[in-house]
Short mmCIF file of C-alpha atoms in Angstrom, two decimals:
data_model
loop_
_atom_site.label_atom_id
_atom_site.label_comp_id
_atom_site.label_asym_id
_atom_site.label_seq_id
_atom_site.Cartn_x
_atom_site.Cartn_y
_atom_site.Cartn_z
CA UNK A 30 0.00 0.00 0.00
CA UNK A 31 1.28 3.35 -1.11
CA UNK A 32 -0.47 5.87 1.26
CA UNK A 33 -0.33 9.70 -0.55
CA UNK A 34 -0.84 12.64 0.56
CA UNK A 35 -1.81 15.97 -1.85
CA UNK A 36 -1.28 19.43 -0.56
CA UNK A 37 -2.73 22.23 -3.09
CA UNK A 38 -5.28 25.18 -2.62
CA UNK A 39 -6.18 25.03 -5.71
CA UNK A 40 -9.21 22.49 -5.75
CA UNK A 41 -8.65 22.22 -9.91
CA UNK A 42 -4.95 21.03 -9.38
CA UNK A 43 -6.01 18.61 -6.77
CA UNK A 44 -8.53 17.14 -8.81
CA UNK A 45 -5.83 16.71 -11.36
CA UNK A 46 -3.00 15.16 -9.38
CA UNK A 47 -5.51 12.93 -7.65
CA UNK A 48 -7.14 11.71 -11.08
CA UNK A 49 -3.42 10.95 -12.08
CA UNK A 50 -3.07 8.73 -8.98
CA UNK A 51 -5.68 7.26 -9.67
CA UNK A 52 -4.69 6.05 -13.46
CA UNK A 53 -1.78 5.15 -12.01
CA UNK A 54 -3.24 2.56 -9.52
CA UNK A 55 -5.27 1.41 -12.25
CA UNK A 56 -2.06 0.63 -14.20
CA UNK A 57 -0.22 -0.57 -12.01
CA UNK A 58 -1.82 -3.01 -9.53
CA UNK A 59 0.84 -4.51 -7.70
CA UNK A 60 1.03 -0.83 -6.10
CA UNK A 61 -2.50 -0.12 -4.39
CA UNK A 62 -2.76 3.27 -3.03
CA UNK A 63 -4.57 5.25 -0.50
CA UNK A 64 -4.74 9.28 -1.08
CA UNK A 65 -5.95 11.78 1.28
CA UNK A 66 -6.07 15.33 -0.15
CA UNK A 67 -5.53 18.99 1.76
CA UNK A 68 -6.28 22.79 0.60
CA UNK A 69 -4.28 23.40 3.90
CA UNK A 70 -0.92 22.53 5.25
CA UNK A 71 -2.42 22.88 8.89
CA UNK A 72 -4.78 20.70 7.62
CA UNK A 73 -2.72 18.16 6.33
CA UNK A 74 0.10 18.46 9.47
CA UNK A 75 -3.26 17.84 11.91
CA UNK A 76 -4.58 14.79 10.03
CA UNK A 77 -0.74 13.53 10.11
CA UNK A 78 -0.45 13.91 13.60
CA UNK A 79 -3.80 12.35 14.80
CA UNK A 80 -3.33 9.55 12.29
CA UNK A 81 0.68 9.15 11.18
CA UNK A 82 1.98 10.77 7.94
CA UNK A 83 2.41 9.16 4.35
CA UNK A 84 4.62 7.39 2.08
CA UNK A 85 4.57 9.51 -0.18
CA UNK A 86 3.63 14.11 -0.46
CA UNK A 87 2.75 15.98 -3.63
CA UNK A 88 3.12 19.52 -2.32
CA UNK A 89 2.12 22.44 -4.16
CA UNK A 90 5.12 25.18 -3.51
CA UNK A 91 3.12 28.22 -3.20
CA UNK A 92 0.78 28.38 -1.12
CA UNK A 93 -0.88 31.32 1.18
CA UNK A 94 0.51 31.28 4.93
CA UNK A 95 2.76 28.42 4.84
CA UNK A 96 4.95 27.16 1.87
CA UNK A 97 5.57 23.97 0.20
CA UNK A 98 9.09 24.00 1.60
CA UNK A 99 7.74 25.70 5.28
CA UNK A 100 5.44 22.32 5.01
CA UNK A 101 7.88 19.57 4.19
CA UNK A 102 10.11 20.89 6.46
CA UNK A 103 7.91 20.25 9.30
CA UNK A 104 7.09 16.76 7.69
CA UNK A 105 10.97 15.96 7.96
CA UNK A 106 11.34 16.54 11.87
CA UNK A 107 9.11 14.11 12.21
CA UNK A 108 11.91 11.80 11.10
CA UNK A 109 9.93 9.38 9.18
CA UNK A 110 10.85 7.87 5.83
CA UNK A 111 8.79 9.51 3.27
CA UNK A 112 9.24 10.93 -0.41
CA UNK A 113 8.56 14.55 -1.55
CA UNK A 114 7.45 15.29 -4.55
CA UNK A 115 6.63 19.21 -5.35
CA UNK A 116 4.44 20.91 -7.73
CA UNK A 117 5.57 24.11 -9.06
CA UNK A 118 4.96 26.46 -12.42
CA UNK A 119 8.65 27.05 -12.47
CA UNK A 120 12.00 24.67 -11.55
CA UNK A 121 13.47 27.55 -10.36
CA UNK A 122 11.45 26.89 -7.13
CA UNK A 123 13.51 23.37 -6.99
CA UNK A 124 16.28 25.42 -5.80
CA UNK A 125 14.21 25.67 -2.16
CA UNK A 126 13.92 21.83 -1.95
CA UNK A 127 17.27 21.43 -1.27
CA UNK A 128 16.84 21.93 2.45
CA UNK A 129 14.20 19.01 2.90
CA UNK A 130 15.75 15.88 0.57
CA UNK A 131 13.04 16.48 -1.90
CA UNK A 132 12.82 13.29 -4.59
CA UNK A 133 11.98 16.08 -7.21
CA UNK A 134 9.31 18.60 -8.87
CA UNK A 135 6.76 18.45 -11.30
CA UNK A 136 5.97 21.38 -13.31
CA UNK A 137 1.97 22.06 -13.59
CA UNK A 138 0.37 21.47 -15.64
CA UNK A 139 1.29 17.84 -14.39
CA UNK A 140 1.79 15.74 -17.06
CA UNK A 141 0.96 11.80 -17.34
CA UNK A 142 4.48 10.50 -18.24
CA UNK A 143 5.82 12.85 -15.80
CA UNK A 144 3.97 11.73 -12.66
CA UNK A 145 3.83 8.00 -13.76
CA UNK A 146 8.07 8.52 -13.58
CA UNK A 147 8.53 10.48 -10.92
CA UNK A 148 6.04 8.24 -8.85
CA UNK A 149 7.82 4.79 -9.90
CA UNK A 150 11.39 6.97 -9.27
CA UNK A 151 9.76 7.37 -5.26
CA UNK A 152 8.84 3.59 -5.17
CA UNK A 153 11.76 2.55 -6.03
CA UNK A 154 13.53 5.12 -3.65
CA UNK A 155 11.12 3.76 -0.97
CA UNK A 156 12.24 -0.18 -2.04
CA UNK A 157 14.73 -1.47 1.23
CA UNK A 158 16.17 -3.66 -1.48
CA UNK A 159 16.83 -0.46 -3.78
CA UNK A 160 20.34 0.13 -1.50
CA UNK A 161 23.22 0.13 -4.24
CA UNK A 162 26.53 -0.14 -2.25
CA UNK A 163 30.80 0.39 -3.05
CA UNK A 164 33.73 -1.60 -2.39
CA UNK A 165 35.82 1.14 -0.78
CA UNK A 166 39.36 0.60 0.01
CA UNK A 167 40.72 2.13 2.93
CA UNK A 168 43.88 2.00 4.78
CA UNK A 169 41.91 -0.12 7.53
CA UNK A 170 40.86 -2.62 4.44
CA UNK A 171 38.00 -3.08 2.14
CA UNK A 172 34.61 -1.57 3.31
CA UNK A 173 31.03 -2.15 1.55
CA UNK A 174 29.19 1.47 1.42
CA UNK A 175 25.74 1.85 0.66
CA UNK A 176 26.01 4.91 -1.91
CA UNK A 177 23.04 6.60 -0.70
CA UNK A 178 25.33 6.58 2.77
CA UNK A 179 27.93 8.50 0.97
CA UNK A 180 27.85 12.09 2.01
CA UNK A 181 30.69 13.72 0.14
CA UNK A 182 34.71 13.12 -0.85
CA UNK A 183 37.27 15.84 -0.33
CA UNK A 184 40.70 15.27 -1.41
CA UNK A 185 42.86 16.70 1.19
CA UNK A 186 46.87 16.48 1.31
CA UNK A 187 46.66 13.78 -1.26
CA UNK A 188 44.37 12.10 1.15
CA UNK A 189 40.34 11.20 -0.16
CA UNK A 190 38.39 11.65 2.61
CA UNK A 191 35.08 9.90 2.77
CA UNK A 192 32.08 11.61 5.04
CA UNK A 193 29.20 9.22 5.70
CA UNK A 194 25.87 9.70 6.75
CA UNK A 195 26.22 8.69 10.01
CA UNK A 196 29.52 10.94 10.73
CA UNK A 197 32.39 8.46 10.26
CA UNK A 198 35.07 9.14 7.66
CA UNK A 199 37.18 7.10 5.54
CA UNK A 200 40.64 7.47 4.29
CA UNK A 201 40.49 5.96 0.69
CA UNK A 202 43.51 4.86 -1.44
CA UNK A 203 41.79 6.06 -4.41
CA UNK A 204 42.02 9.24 -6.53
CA UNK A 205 39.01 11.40 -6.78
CA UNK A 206 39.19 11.01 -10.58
CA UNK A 207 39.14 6.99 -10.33
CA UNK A 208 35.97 7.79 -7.41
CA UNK A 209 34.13 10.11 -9.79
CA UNK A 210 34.62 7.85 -12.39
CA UNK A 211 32.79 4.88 -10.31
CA UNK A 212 29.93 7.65 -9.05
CA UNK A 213 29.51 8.43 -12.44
CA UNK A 214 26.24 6.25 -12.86
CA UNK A 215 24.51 7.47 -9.62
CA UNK A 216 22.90 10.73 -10.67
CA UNK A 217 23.09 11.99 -7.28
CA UNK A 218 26.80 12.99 -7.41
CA UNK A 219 28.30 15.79 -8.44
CA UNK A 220 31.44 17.49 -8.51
CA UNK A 221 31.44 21.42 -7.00
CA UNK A 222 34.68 21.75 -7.11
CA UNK A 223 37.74 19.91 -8.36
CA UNK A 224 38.67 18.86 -4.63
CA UNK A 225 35.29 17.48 -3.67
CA UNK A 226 32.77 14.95 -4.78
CA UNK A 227 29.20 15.23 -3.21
CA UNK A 228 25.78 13.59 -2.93
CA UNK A 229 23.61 16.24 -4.23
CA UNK A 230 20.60 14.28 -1.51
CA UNK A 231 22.27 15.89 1.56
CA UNK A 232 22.96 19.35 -0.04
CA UNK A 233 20.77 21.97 2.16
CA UNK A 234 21.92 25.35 0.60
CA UNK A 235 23.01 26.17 -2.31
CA UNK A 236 24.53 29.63 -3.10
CA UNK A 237 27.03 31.25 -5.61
CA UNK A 238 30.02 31.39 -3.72
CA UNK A 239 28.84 27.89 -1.80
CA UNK A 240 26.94 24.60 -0.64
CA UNK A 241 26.00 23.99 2.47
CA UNK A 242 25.58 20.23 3.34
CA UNK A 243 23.07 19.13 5.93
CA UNK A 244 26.15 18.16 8.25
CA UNK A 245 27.04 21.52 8.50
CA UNK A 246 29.78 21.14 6.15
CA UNK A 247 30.52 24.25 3.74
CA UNK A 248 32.26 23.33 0.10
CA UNK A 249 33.12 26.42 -2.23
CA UNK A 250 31.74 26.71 -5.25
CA UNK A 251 33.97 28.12 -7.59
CA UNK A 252 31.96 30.88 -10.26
CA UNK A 253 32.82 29.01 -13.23
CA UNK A 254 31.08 25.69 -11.94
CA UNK A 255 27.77 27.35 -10.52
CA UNK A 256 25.97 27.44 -13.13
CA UNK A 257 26.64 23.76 -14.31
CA UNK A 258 25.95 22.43 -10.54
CA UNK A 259 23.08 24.43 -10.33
CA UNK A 260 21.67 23.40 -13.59
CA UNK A 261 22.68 19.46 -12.77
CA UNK A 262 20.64 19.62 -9.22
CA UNK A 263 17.51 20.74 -11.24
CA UNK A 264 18.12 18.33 -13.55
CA UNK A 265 18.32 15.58 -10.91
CA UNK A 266 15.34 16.76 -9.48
CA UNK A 267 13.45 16.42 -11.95
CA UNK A 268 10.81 13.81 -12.80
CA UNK A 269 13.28 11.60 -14.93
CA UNK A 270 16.77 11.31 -14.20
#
């Protein structure tokens, strides 16, 4: 059971991304759902409280006294695993998500191929067996990492320096080239700067001169690479990637 929950006030978009959840269940029957639907993020933060929160939000970015972001923000300190999916006229407002590990946006009006992917992209996301992992070598010996545990890689006196998720670090034997090279088919990772490597799902702030990661670490971003990392975040955010 995939239990969704749709935050819009607009009752016409609603009635839209509901009908397309609905098609969707129809077409795909190994995945029932069960959708509840909000004109108001109180609303919708009341009825999770009382009753437990969802697999899976569609949140409409603007809305009248409390954002999308405002919204999914309190959804996250709940701590629960859950996928956020925004809707948006514009994917500039993707930049906002990156405080709150958004899955991605989808641009209104929503199309059909774009909700069908971005909704099989949170399934999978959602899957416990979906956990691609590395062989890392380390001085202490070979180590298996779950990528999505891989927070960033800074090459520091001719040391790579792995930060994980849960704190730890890792002195690797590898270059960053040969480590990019490997990351290359996890769309997640970027490259901000030629001493770092980072997982673009635990970037919180992004800025011209920086990124701020959501362990408080700071990587400059030098001006000729902003507006490639910038563009490559909203293209990982969005529906396909």
């Amino acid at each position: 059971m995939l239990r969704i929950g749709i935050c819009d006030d607009k009752q016409e978009d609603i009635d839209r991304i509901e009908g397309l959840a609905l098609c969707f269940s129809e077409e795909h029957p190994e995945t029932p759902i069960q959708i509840r639907t909000y004109k108001s993020p109180y609303d919708l933060l009341s009825d999770v409280e009382e009753t437990g929160g969802f697999d899976l939000y569609l949140l409409d970015v603007v809305m009248p006294r409390m954002t999308g972001v405002a919204l999914a923000r309190r959804i996250r300190e709940r701590k629960e695993r859950a996928e956020i999916l925004f809707l948006t006229v514009s994917r500039e407002y993707a930049l906002e998500a990156f405080s709150v590990k958004a899955s991605g946006y989808l641009i209104k009006p929503v199309s059909k191929s774009d909700f069908d992917d971005a909704v099989l992209h949170c399934i999978q996301r959602l899957s416990p067996e979906n956990k691609p992992s590395l062989m890392l070598k380390s001085r202490d010996g070979l180590r298996r990492v779950p990528v999505c545990e891989l927070v960033c890689v800074e090459s520091f006196n001719h040391d790579q320096i792995c930060t994980l998720s849960d704190g730890s670090d890792l002195k690797l034997s590898a270059t960053l080239t040969e480590l990019m090279e490997e990351l290359m088919e996890y769309p997640a990772f970027a490259q901000p700067h030629r001493a770092y490597i980072v997982n673009m799902d635990f970037i919180q702030r992004l800025t011209a001169r920086e990124l701020l990661l959501t362990n408080g670490k700071r990587i400059p971003v030098p001006k000729s690479r902003y507006g490639k990392l910038k563009n490559a975040y909203l293209d990982y955010m969005a529906p396909v990637h």
